[in-house]
Amino acid sequence: MARSDPDDWRPCAATDTLKLRADLKARIRAFLSERGILEVDTPRISSSAVTDPQISCFAGVGSHSRFWLIPSPEFHLKRLLAAGVGDLYSFGPVFRDEEWGLLHEPEFTLLEYYRLGMDGETLALEVAGLLTRLIGPAGPVERISFAQLFERELGIDPFVAPVQALWDRVDPEHRSGLARDDRGLLWDFFLGNVFYPRLGWDTIAVIHDFPAEQAALARLRSDNLKVAERFEIVVRGLELANGYHELTDPAEQAKRFQDERSMRRRLGRPDIEPDARYLAALEAGLPDCSGVAIGFDRIVLLASGVKSLAQVVAFPFARA
Amino acid sequence: MSNYSTNEFKSGLKIILDGDPYNIVENEFVKPGKGQAFNRVRIRNLKTSRVIEKTFKSGDVVEAADVVDAEMQYLYQDGSHWHFMHPETFEQYQADQTALGDAASWLKGEETCTVTLWNGRPLLVLPPHTVTLRVTRTDPGLRGDTSSGGSKPAVLETGASVRVPLFIQEGELIKVNTRTSEYVARGKE
């Protein structure tokens, strides 16, 4: 391989950052262990990928098989929950193709944990407590719904306002590439590019009640089917966690998988077969539970004060 | 006509937007965990040098700008244009005042410059990193003072003004950094 940088054998993280990383890991394991949550090891290579149209998985080729690198341990963990293992977590690397930037690495470390019989709101508070333990006092928890966030920042209701009203609020310089009639795209634009960078500067911001269209694997609220019991946590402008009160209905899950496949077709992305073993686990019965996925590297970033994710791992993708 | 996908974006890439050529200064990938990915870029308009910010949906395609850098020799100025020659093809190019910008005040002839061509026309001219020019006007320095940090203004043969050490006299050659407009050393014939 041609090397243009003579120093490219060196790690990108400072030794102190690597020590901080190890220390934070130990504190996370202690926090979860105090609560009786079991650490489990789940596969990193799998015969199934995910249908989520916004996630693309790395495919691998062995001598006799094809496989995927997992983008999240979610399906394996929920299969263990359906098998009766109880509160559990996985703490290890996950892989996402086409995600690479200052705050994204194609390989990153994800902490994902599940709590039986807990709703999303309670879980979000528990995660806020964990974050405070890891990065120090970040301020009080600020709960704001997806709709309230749009009301507060733009003065419009994201669900009922005409799409044109959303479009009108986009800074003209940033309109190229956005579609003026795509409500979902404009939601994502405002959330990721405009709102999140402003959130969590003296609070731990918990955004909840995401639109049903973005429910992912969360159940819909029984009292308002337009929103899902999904939350995200933002600290100092960084999205750190995404959690659900988990969808347990196999029929609804099967339908969502098919909807995601249609969306993939529309977007011209490769078709992915839904994970049949996961659906079978739901058929067998997933207990009522909430789960959350937390980006560990971003926690290290906040705790160490560096600017990019590449500085908190020994060898980021560019040097792996 | 070729295109770039946002996946290929990186600083230094040249693209066309609204008919103008741009250089990508900074490319940042923005993606909510469960949502659509975006590329937020800072880009410099190569005609006006103005830097603006834009957001693209990841996966979007933009037109590539046919922009290339070539080393060329500066020949002469005819009043409105500066003429350059490619040392291998001997092809000649003329650049206007906008393309020259500050470069004009460092050139007297025969320097090798970096000329940025867009569709075969000079868009930008970058002078050599250092040039050697004669001092045409400066006050006499204080006798014997050769080491102090003191400096004085001087005008060079091309009309450029720089600060020089006190020991530099009119008629001497000096070496100047064109990026910072700073004196580097005494020049040689």
Coordinates of C-alpha atoms in Angstrom, one line a residue, chain B:
Chain B
M1 CA -19.3 16.4 -18.4
S2 CA -18.4 14.5 -15.3
N3 CA -20.1 14.6 -11.9
Y4 CA -19.2 14.1 -8.2
S5 CA -21.3 12.4 -5.7
T6 CA -21.3 13.9 -2.2
N7 CA -19.5 10.7 -1.1
E8 CA -16.5 11.9 -3.0
F9 CA -16.5 15.4 -1.4
K10 CA -13.3 16.5 0.2
S11 CA -11.4 19.7 0.5
G12 CA -9.8 20.8 -2.7
L13 CA -12.5 19.2 -5.0
K14 CA -13.7 21.6 -7.7
I15 CA -17.4 21.7 -8.5
I16 CA -19.9 23.9 -10.5
L17 CA -22.8 25.5 -8.7
D18 CA -25.2 27.9 -10.3
G19 CA -22.8 28.2 -13.2
D20 CA -19.7 29.2 -11.2
P21 CA -16.7 27.1 -10.3
Y22 CA -16.1 26.5 -6.6
N23 CA -13.4 24.9 -4.5
I24 CA -14.5 22.8 -1.5
V25 CA -12.8 24.3 1.6
E26 CA -14.4 22.1 4.2
N27 CA -16.8 19.1 4.0
E28 CA -18.7 18.0 7.0
F29 CA -20.9 14.9 7.2
V30 CA -24.1 15.4 9.3
K31 CA -26.5 12.6 10.1
P32 CA -29.0 12.0 12.7
G33 CA -28.7 8.4 13.9
K34 CA -32.0 7.5 12.4
G35 CA -32.4 10.0 9.6
Q36 CA -31.2 11.3 6.3
A37 CA -27.6 12.1 5.9
F38 CA -26.3 15.5 4.7
N39 CA -23.1 17.0 3.6
R40 CA -22.6 20.6 4.9
V41 CA -19.8 22.2 2.9
R42 CA -17.9 25.5 2.9
I43 CA -17.0 26.4 -0.6
R44 CA -15.0 29.2 -2.2
N45 CA -16.2 30.8 -5.4
L46 CA -13.1 30.7 -7.6
K47 CA -14.2 33.8 -9.6
T48 CA -15.0 36.0 -6.6
S49 CA -13.1 34.3 -3.8
R50 CA -16.2 34.6 -1.6
V51 CA -16.7 31.6 0.8
I52 CA -20.3 30.4 1.3
E53 CA -21.9 27.5 3.1
K54 CA -24.2 24.9 1.5
T55 CA -26.0 21.8 2.5
F56 CA -26.5 18.8 0.2
K57 CA -28.4 15.7 0.8
S58 CA -25.9 12.9 0.9
G59 CA -25.9 10.9 -2.3
D60 CA -26.7 14.0 -4.4
V61 CA -24.6 14.6 -7.5
V62 CA -23.0 17.9 -8.6
E63 CA -21.2 18.8 -11.7
A64 CA -17.4 18.6 -11.6
A65 CA -15.6 21.8 -12.6
D66 CA -13.0 21.3 -15.3
V67 CA -10.4 23.2 -13.2
V68 CA -6.7 22.4 -13.5
D69 CA -3.6 24.0 -12.1
A70 CA -0.6 24.4 -14.5
E71 CA 2.8 25.8 -14.0
M72 CA 3.4 28.6 -16.6
Q73 CA 5.9 31.2 -17.3
Y74 CA 4.9 34.8 -17.1
L75 CA 5.8 36.6 -20.4
Y76 CA 4.6 40.2 -20.4
Q77 CA 1.7 42.6 -19.8
D78 CA 0.0 44.4 -22.6
G79 CA -1.9 47.0 -20.6
S80 CA -5.1 45.0 -20.0
H81 CA -3.9 41.4 -19.9
W82 CA -1.0 39.4 -18.5
H83 CA 0.4 36.8 -20.8
F84 CA 1.6 33.3 -19.8
M85 CA 3.2 30.4 -21.6
H86 CA 2.9 26.7 -20.9
P87 CA 6.6 25.5 -20.9
E88 CA 5.8 22.2 -22.6
T89 CA 3.0 22.9 -25.1
F90 CA 4.2 26.5 -25.7
E91 CA 0.6 27.5 -25.7
Q92 CA -0.1 31.0 -24.6
Y93 CA -2.8 32.2 -22.2
Q94 CA -4.0 35.7 -21.3
A95 CA -5.3 36.5 -17.8
D96 CA -7.2 39.6 -16.8
Q97 CA -6.9 41.8 -13.7
T98 CA -9.4 39.7 -11.7
A99 CA -7.4 36.5 -12.3
L100 CA -4.2 38.2 -11.3
G101 CA -5.3 39.9 -8.1
D102 CA -2.4 40.6 -5.8
A103 CA -0.1 38.5 -8.1
A104 CA 0.3 41.5 -10.4
S105 CA 2.5 43.4 -7.9
W106 CA 5.1 40.6 -7.8
L107 CA 5.7 39.9 -11.4
K108 CA 8.3 41.5 -13.7
G109 CA 8.8 38.7 -16.3
E110 CA 9.9 35.1 -16.6
E111 CA 8.6 34.0 -13.2
T112 CA 7.0 30.6 -13.0
C113 CA 3.4 30.9 -11.7
T114 CA 0.6 28.5 -10.9
V115 CA -2.2 29.3 -13.3
T116 CA -5.6 27.8 -12.5
L117 CA -7.5 27.1 -15.7
W118 CA -11.3 26.7 -15.9
N119 CA -12.4 25.3 -19.2
G120 CA -9.0 26.4 -20.6
R121 CA -9.2 30.0 -19.4
P122 CA -7.1 31.5 -16.6
L123 CA -9.2 31.9 -13.5
L124 CA -6.5 32.5 -10.9
V125 CA -2.8 33.3 -10.9
L126 CA -0.6 32.4 -8.0
P127 CA 2.9 34.0 -8.1
P128 CA 6.0 32.0 -7.0
H129 CA 6.4 31.6 -3.3
T130 CA 9.3 33.9 -3.2
V131 CA 10.5 36.5 -5.8
T132 CA 13.7 38.4 -6.1
L133 CA 13.2 42.1 -6.9
R134 CA 15.2 45.3 -6.9
V135 CA 14.5 48.1 -4.4
T136 CA 13.8 51.3 -6.3
R137 CA 13.1 53.6 -3.3
T138 CA 13.9 53.5 0.4
D139 CA 15.3 55.9 3.0
P140 CA 18.9 55.4 3.9
G141 CA 19.2 53.2 7.0
L142 CA 21.2 54.1 10.1
R143 CA 24.9 53.5 9.6
G144 CA 26.2 50.5 11.5
D145 CA 22.8 49.2 12.6
T146 CA 22.8 45.7 11.0
S147 CA 21.2 43.5 13.7
S148 CA 18.3 45.4 15.3
G149 CA 14.8 44.4 14.6
G150 CA 14.1 47.8 13.1
S151 CA 12.7 48.0 9.6
K152 CA 11.7 50.7 7.1
P153 CA 9.4 50.9 4.1
A154 CA 10.7 50.2 0.6
V155 CA 9.2 50.3 -2.9
L156 CA 10.2 47.5 -5.4
E157 CA 10.6 47.7 -9.1
T158 CA 7.2 46.2 -9.7
G159 CA 5.6 48.9 -7.5
A160 CA 5.0 46.5 -4.5
S161 CA 5.7 48.0 -1.0
V162 CA 7.4 45.9 1.7
R163 CA 9.2 46.5 5.0
V164 CA 12.9 45.8 4.8
P165 CA 15.7 45.8 7.4
L166 CA 17.5 49.2 7.9
F167 CA 20.7 48.0 6.1
I168 CA 19.0 47.5 2.7
Q169 CA 19.8 50.3 0.2
E170 CA 18.2 51.5 -3.0
G171 CA 19.3 49.5 -6.0
E172 CA 19.8 46.3 -4.0
L173 CA 18.1 43.0 -4.8
I174 CA 15.9 41.4 -2.1
K175 CA 14.0 38.2 -1.8
V176 CA 10.3 38.5 -0.7
N177 CA 7.7 36.0 0.4
T178 CA 4.7 36.7 -1.8
R179 CA 2.2 35.0 0.5
T180 CA 3.0 37.3 3.5
S181 CA 4.6 40.3 1.6
E182 CA 7.6 39.9 4.0
Y183 CA 11.3 40.4 3.4
V184 CA 13.2 37.1 3.4
A185 CA 16.8 37.8 2.6
R186 CA 19.2 39.8 0.3
G187 CA 18.9 38.6 -3.2
K188 CA 21.6 37.6 -5.7
E189 CA 22.0 38.8 -9.3

